[in-house]
Coordinates of C-alpha atoms in Angstrom, one line a residue:
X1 CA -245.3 -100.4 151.4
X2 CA -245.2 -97.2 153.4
X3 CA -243.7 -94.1 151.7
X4 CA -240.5 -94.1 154.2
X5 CA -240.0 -97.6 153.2
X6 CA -240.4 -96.2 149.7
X7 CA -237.3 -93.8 149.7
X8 CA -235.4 -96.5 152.0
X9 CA -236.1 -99.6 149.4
X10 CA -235.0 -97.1 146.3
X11 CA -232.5 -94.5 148.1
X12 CA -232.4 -90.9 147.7
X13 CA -234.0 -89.5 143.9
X14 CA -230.6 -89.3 141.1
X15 CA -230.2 -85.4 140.1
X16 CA -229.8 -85.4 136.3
X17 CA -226.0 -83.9 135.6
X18 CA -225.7 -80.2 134.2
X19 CA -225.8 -79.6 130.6
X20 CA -222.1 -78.6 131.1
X21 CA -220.9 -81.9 132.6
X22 CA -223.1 -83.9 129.9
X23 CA -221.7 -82.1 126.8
X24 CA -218.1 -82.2 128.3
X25 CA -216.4 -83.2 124.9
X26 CA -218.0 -80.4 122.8
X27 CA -217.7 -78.2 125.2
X28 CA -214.0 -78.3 124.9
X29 CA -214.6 -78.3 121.2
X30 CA -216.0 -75.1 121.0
X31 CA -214.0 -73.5 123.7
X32 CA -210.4 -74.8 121.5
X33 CA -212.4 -73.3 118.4
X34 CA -212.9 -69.5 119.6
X35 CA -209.2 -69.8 121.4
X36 CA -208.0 -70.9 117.9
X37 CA -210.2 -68.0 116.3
X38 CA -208.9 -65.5 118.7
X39 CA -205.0 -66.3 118.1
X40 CA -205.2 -66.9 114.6
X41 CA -208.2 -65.0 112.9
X42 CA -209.4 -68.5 111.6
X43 CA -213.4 -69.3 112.1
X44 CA -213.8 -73.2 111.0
X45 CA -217.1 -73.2 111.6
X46 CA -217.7 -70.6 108.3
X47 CA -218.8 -72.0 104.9
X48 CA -215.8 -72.8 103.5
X49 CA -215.2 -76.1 101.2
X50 CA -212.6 -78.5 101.7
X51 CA -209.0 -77.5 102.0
X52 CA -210.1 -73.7 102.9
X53 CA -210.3 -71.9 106.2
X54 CA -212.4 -69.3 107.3
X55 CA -210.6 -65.8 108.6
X56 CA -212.0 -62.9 109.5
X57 CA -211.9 -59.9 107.0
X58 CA -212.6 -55.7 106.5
X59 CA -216.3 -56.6 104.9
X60 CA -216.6 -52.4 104.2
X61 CA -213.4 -52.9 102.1
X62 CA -213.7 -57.2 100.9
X63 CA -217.6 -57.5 100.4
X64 CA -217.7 -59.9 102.9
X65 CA -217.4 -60.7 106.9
X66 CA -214.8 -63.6 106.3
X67 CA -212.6 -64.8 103.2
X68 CA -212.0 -68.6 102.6
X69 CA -208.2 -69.5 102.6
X70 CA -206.0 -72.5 101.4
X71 CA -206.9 -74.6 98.6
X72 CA -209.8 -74.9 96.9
X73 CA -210.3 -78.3 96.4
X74 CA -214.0 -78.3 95.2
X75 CA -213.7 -74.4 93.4
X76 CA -216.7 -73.4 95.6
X77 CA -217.1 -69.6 96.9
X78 CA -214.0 -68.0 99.0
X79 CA -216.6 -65.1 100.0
X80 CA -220.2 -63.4 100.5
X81 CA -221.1 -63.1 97.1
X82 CA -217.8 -64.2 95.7
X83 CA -216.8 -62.2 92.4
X84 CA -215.2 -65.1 91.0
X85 CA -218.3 -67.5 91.1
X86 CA -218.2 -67.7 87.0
X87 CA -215.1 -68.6 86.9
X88 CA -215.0 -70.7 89.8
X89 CA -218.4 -72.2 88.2
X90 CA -216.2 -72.6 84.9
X91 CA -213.4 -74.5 86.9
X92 CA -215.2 -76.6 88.4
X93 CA -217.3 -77.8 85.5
X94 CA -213.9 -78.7 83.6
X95 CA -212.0 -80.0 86.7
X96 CA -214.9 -82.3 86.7
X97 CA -214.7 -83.9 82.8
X98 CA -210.9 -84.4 83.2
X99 CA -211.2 -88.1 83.8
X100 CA -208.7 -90.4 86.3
X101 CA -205.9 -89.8 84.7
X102 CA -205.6 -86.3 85.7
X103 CA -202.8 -83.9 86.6
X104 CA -203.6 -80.7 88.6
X105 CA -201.9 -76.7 88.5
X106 CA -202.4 -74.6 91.3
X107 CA -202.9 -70.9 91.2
X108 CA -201.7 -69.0 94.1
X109 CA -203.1 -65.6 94.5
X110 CA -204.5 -63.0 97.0
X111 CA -207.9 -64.2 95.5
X112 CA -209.6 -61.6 97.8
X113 CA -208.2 -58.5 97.9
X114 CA -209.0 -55.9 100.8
X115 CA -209.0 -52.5 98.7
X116 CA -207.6 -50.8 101.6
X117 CA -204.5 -51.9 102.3
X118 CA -203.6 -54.8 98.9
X119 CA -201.5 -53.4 96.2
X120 CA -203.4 -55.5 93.6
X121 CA -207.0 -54.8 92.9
X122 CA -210.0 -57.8 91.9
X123 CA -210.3 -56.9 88.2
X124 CA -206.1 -57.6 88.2
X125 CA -207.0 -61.0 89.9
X126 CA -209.7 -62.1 87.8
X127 CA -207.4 -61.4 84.5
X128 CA -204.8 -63.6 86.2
X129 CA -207.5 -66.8 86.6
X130 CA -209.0 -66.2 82.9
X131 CA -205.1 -66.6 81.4
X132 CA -204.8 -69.7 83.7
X133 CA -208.1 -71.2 82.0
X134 CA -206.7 -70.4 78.6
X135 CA -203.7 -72.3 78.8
X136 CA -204.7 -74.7 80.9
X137 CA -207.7 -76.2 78.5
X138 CA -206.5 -74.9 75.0
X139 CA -209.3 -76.1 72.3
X140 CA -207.1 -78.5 70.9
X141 CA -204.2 -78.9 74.0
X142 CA -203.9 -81.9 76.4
X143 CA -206.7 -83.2 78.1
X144 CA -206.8 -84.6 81.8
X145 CA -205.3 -81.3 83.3
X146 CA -207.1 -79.4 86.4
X147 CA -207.1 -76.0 88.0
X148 CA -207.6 -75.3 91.4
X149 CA -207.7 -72.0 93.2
X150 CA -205.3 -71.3 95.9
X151 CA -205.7 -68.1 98.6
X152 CA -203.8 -67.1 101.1
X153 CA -205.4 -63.6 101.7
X154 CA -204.1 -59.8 101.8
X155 CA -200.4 -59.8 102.1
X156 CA -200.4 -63.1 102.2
X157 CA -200.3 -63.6 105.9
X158 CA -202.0 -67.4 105.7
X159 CA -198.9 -68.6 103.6
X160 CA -198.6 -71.0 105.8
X161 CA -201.9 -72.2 105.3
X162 CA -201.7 -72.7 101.8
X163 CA -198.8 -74.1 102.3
X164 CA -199.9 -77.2 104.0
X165 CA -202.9 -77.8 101.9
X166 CA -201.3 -77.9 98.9
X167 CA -198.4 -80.0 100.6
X168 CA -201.1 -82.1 102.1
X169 CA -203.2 -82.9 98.5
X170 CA -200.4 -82.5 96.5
X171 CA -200.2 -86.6 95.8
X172 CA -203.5 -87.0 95.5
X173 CA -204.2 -84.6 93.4
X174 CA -201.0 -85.2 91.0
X175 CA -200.2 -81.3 91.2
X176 CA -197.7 -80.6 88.9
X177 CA -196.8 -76.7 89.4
X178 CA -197.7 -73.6 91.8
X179 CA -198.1 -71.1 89.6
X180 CA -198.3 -66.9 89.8
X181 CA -197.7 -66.3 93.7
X182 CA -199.2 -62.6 93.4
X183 CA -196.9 -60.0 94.4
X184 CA -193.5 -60.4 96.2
X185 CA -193.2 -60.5 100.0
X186 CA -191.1 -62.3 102.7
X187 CA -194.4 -64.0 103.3
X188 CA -194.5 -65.2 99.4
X189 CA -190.8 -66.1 99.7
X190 CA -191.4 -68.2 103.0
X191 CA -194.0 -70.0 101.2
X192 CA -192.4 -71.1 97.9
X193 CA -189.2 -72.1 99.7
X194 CA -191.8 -74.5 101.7
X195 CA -193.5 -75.9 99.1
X196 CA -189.6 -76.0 96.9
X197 CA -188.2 -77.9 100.2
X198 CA -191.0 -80.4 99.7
X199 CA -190.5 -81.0 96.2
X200 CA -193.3 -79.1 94.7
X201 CA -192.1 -76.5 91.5
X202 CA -193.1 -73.0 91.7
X203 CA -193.7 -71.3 88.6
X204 CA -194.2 -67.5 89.2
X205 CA -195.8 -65.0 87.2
X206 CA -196.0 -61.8 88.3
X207 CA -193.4 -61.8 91.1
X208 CA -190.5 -59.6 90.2
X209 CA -188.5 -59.5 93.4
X210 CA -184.7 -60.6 92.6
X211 CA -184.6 -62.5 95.7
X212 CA -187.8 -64.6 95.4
X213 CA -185.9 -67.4 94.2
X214 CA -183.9 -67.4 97.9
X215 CA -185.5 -68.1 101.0
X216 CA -185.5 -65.8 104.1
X217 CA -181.9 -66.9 105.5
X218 CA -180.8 -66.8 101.5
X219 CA -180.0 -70.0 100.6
X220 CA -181.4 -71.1 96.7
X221 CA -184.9 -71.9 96.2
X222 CA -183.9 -75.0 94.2
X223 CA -187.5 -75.3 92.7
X224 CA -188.7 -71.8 92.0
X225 CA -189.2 -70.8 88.3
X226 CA -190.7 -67.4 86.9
X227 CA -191.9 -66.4 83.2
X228 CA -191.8 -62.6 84.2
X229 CA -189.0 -60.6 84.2
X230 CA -186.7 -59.9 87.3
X231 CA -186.4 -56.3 89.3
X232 CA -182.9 -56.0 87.8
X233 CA -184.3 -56.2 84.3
X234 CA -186.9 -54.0 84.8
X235 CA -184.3 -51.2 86.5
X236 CA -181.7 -51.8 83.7
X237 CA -184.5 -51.4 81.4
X238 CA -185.6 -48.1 83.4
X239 CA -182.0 -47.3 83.5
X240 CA -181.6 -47.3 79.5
X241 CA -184.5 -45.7 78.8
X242 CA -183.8 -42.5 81.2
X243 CA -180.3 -42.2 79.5
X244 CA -181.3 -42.3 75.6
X245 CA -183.8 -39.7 76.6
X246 CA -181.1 -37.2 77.9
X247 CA -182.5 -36.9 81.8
X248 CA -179.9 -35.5 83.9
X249 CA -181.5 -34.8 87.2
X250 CA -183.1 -38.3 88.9
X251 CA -184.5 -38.3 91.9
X252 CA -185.6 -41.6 93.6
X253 CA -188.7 -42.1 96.0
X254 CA -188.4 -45.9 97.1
X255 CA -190.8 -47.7 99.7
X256 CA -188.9 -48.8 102.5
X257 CA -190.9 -51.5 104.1
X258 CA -189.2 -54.8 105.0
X259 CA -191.7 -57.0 104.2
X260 CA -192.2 -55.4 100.8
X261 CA -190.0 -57.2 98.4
X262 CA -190.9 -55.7 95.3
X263 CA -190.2 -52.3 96.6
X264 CA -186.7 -52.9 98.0
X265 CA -185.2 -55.0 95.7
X266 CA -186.6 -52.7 92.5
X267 CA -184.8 -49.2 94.4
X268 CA -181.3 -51.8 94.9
X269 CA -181.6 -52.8 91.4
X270 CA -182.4 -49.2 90.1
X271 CA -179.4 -47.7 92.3
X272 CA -177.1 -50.2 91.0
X273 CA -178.6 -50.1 87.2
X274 CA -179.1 -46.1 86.4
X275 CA -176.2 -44.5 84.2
X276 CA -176.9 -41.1 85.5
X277 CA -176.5 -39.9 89.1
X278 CA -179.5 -40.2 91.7
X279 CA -179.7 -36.7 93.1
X280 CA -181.4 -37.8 96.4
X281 CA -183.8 -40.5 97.8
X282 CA -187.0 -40.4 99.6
X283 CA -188.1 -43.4 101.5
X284 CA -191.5 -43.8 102.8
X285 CA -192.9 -47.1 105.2
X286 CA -196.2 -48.2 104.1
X287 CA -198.4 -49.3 107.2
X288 CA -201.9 -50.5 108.0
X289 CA -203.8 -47.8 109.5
X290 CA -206.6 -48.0 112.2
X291 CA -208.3 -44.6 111.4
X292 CA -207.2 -43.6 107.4
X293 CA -206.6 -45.5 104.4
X294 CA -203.0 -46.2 103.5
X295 CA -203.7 -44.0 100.1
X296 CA -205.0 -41.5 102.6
X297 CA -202.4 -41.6 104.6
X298 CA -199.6 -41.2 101.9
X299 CA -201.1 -38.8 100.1
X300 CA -200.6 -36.5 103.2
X301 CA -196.6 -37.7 103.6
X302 CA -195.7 -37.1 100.2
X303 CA -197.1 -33.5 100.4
X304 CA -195.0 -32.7 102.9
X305 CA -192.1 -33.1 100.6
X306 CA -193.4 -30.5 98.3
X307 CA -190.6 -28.3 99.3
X308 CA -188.2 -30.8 98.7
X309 CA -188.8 -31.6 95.0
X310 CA -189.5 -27.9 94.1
X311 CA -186.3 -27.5 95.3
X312 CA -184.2 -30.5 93.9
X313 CA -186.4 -29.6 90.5
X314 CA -185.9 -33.0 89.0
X315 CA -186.7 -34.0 85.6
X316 CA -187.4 -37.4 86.3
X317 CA -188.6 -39.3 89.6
X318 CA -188.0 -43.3 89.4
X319 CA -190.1 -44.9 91.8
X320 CA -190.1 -48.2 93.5
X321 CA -192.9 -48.5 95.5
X322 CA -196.9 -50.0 94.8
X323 CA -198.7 -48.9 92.1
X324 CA -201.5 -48.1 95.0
X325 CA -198.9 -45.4 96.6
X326 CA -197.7 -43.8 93.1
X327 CA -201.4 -43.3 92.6
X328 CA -201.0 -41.2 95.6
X329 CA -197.6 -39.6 94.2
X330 CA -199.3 -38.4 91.5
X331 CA -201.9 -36.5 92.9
X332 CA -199.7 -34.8 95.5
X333 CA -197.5 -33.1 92.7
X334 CA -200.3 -32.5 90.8
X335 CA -202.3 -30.5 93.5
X336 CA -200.3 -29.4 95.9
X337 CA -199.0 -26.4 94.5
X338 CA -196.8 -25.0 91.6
X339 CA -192.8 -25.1 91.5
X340 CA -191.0 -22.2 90.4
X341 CA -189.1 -23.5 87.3
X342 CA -190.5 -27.3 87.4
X343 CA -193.8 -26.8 85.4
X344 CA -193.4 -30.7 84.3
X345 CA -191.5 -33.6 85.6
X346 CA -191.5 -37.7 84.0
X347 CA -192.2 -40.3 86.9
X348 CA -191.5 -43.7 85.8
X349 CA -191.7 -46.8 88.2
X350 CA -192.4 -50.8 87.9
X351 CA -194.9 -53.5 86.7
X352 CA -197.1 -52.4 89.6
X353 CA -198.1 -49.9 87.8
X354 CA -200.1 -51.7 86.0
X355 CA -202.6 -51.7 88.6
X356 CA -203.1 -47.9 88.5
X357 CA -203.7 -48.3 84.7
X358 CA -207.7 -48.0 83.7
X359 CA -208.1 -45.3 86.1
X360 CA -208.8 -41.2 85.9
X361 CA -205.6 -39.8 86.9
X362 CA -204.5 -36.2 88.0
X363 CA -201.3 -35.5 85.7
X364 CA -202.0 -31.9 84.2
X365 CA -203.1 -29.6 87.5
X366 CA -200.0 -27.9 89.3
X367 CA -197.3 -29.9 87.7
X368 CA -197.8 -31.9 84.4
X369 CA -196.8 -35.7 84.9
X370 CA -195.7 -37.9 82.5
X371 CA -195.7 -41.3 83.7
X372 CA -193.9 -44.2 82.6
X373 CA -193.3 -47.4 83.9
X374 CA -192.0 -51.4 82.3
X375 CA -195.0 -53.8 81.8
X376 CA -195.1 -57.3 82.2
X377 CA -196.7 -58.0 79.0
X378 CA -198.9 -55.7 76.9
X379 CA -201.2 -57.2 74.1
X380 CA -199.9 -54.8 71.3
X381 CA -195.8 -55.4 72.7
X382 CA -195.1 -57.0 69.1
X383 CA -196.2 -54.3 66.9
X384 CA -193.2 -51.9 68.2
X385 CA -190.8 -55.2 66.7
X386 CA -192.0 -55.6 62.9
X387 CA -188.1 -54.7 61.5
X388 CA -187.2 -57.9 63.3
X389 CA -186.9 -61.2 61.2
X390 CA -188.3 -62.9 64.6
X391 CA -191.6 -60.9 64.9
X392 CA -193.8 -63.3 62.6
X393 CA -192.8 -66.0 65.1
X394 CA -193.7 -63.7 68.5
X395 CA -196.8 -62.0 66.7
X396 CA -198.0 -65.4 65.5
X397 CA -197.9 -67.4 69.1
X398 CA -199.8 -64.1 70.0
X399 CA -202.5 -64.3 68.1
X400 CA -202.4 -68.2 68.8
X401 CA -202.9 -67.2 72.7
X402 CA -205.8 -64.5 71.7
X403 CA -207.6 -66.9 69.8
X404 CA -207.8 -69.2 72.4
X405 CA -209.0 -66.1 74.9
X406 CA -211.9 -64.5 73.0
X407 CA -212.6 -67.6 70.8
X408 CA -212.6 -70.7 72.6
X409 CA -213.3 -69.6 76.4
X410 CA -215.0 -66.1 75.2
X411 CA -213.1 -63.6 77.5
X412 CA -213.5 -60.0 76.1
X413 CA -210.3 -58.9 74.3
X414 CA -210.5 -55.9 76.4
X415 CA -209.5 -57.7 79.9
X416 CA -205.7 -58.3 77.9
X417 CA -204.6 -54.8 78.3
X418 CA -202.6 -55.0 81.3
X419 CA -201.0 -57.8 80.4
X420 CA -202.2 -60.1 83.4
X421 CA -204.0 -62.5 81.7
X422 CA -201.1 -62.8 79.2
X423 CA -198.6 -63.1 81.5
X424 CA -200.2 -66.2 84.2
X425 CA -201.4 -67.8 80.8
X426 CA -197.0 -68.4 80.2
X427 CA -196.7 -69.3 83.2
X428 CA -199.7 -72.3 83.5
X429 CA -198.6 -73.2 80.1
X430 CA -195.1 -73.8 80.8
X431 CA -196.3 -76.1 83.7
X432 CA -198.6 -77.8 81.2
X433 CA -195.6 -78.7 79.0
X434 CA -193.5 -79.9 81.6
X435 CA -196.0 -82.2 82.4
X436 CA -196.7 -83.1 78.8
X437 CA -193.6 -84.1 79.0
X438 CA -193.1 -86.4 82.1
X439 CA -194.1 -90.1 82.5
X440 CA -194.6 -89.6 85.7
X441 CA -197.3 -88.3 87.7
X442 CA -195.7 -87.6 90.8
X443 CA -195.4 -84.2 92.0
X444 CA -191.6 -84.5 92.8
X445 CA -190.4 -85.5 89.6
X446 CA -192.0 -82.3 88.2
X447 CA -189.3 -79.6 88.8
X448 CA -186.7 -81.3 86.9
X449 CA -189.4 -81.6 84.2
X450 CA -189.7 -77.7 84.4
X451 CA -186.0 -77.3 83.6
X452 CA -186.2 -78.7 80.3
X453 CA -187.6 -76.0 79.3
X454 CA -184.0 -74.0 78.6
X455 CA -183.3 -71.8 75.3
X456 CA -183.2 -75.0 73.4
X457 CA -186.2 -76.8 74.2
X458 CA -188.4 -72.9 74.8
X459 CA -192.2 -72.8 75.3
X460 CA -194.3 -70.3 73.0
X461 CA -196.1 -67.8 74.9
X462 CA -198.4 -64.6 74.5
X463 CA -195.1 -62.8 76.1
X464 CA -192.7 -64.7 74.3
X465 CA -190.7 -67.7 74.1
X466 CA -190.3 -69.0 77.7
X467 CA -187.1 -70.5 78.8
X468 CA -185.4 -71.0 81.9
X469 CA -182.0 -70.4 83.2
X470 CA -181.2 -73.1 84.7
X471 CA -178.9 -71.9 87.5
X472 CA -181.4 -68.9 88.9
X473 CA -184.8 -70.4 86.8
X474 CA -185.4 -67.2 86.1
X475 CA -186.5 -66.7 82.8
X476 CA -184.1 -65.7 79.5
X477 CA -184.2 -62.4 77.4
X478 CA -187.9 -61.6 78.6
X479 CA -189.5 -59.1 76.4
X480 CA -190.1 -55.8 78.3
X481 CA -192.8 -53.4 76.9
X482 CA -192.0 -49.3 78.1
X483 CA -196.0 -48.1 78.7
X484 CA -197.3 -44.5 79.6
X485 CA -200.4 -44.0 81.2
X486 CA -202.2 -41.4 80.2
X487 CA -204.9 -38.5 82.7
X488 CA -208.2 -41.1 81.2
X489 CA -206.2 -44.2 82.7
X490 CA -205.6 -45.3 79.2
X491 CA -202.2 -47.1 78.4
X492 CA -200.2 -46.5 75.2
X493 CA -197.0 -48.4 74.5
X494 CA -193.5 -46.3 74.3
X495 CA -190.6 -48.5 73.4
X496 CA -190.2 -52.6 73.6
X497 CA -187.2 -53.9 75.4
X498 CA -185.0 -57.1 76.1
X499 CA -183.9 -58.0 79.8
X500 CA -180.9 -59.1 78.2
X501 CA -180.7 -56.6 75.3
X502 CA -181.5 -59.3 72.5
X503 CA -184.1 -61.8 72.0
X504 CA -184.0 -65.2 73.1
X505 CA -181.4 -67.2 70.9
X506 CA -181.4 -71.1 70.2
X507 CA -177.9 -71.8 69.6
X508 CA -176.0 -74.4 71.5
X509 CA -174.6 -72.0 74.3
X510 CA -177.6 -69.9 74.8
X511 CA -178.1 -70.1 78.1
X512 CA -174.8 -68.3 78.6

């Protein structure tokens, strides 16, 4: 056969398609991936375990290029190098042994915090997740429960994230509380009133903002609980404090940004608590910055109203604002200059303060600083209530909580001092008794579980006796410890204090 009758007998040669129009499918793939990383920071194809999603992070200021958030189903690594890998190593190895009959808590946390801009530092976190172990797997407690990890990143922007996951595993995985939350926000708030609107309970620990049990339009948040105390307890507790110690000329500095909870709703409550007039307020609007840190950056502002606190020469300034920023107070009074007659002033503030704690501070330069501030917990709070016949009872479920610390999971006594560890370990452990006491695995059933715990029926904790009221489910007559913090970082306690001037009683109408 000739070669022309070749080509006619088989027809012109078949070009092979391009590589674009073979791999069609995952081309589209990948081109819905990077328009999905683009609009919402989240890079799937990082190493993340199941229920976690990769975002892109600050690694100068995180240790890593991405964090891992949602939740973490198989306690793996939510970062490069993750600082939590012992304890995540520890998780997992108990989630593991906890058999079929298991019930799960969640802890909900900025697990990686971007020291730039986050209010809460790691150490802070990893305190948190060590009282969370402690209650949750006691020596001698209830066996079958589980922990898992749950991160929805620096001001919790991924809430809705987490959300989902935790909505999406919660059957299988029998959860039978959220617990902690991290710090109050309107992205916090959005997020609980989710997870309350699907029938999942919310146990927070650290969350102090009055309105974290409504969510953003202000309805109730039928199924959030809390073992801290409120802003209104710590601002009447403030507020008491400031009188019996004859100030008489208050000023207020008060951060002033929206999605800030804790910082609006602590200068409402202190405005509405304080027994002596507020001479005048300073507000300031904390803001991620492209070239300067936001301590950087405040440091400046608050300098500039030197001339306005030499001049008001107040005794005492109350503010509500991040730990993080009254860091940044403090060294602007104390280097900025002299006031002619204010040689010394008292600053006193919130629980966030706690977070400044453990760190060198500038208090004795240009004007001396006392500072002051209400603490969620402290691990000494009962040895300032020995003339009470009720302090064997708190002192002894103290030392019940320690043993379990230091003894049976080995934490160093020393990670207790700013109360973090003390205060999750209430909450997990009120979520463990609710479930103790419900047939039921089902997630839903669990929130009216949680409000048996009331004044009669109270839970023992490091911080106290936890009980909840159960119109707000906030919780009753929390124990509030005064603290000062001294130029080392080193915090001494001042005074002990009841949110509802007494301590919890057990009579029939107690929850009046």
């Amino acid at each position: 056969m000739s070669e022309a009758r070749d080509r006619a007998a088989t027809g012109p040669p078949v070009r092979p398609r391009g590589w674009a129009r073979r791999h069609r499918a995952l081309l589209i793939v990948v081109v819905v991936l990077l328009a999905a990383a683009a609009l919402t920071g989240i890079r799937p194809w990082e190493s993340c375990g199941a229920g976690l999603h990769a975002v892109d992070a600050d690694e100068d200021s995180v240790g890593s290029s991405y964090v891992c958030v949602g939740l973490n189903l198989d306690s793996g690594p939510m970062r490069e190098d993750d600082p939590l890998g012992p304890l995540e190593k520890l998780v997992k190895g108990r989630n593991d042994a906890a058999g079929d009959n298991f019930r799960t808590i969640v802890v909900l946390e900025n697990l990686t915090p971007d020291r730039k801009v986050d209010s809460q530092p790691f150490p802070f976190v990893r305190r948190e997740v060590q009282g969370a172990i402690t209650a949750a797997w006691p020596k001698n407690g209830p066996a079958g429960f589980k922990l898992l990890l749950a991160n929805y990143g620096s001001n919790a922007d991924h809430w809705r994230v987490v959300a989902d996951e935790i909505i999406a595993a919660a059957a299988a995985q029998r959860v039978v509380a959220v617990t902690d939350v991290g710090v109050s926000s309107e992205n916090s708030r959005a997020l609980v009133a989710e997870l309350s609107a699907r029938g999942i309970a919310t146990i927070g620990a650290t969350v102090t903002a009055d309105n974290m049990n409504t969510d953003l339009k202000g309805a109730r948040t039928e199924n959030f609980f809390r073992v801290g105390p409120t802003n209104t307890d710590e601002a009447r507790a403030a507020a008491g404090y400031i009188a019996t110690h004859g100030f008489q000329r208050v000023m207020m500095i008060q951060g002033n940004s929206k999605e800030d909870t804790y910082a609006t709703t602590l200068a409402e409550a202190f405005k509405s608590s304080s027994k002596v007039p507020v001479l005048f307020t300073k507000a300031y609007t904390p803001k991620p910055l492209a070239d300067t840190s936001r301590e950087a950056y405040l440091r400046g502002l608050f300098r500039s109203w030197h001339n306005d606190i030499c001049g008001a020469k107040p005794d005492l300034i109350y503010f509500a604002g991040r730990g993080l920023d009254l860091g940044a107070l403090v060294a602007a009074l104390a280097g900025d200059g002299a006031c002619e007659g204010l040689d010394s002033l008292t600053v006193m503030t919130g629980d966030d303060a706690s977070t400044l704690a453990g760190n060198p501070l500038e208090l004795n330069k240009d004007i001396g600083v006392r500072l002051r501030y209400t603490a969620l917990a402290y691990p000494d709070q009962w040895d300032m209530f020995t003339a009470d016949p009720a302090y064997p009872t708190y002192k002894k479920n103290y030392d019940n909580f320690v043993a379990e610390f230091t003894g049976t999971h080995g934490f160093p006594k020393g990670e207790l001092w700013d109360g973090a560890a003390m205060i999750e370990h209430d909450a997990v452990a009120a979520a463990v008794e609710a479930a103790t006491r419900n047939v039921s695995a089902d997630p839903v059933s669990m929130p009216d579980m949680v409000r048996t715990i009331d004044c009669n029926s109270a839970v023992p904790g490091a911080t106290g006796f936890v009980a909840f009221d159960q119109v707000t489910g906030n919780q009753l007559d929390k124990a509030l410890p005064i603290l000062s913090i001294d130029a080392d970082g080193s915090v001494h306690p001042v005074d002990l204090v009841w949110s509802r001037g007494r301590p919890l009683d057990t009579k029939p109408d107690c929850g009046r």
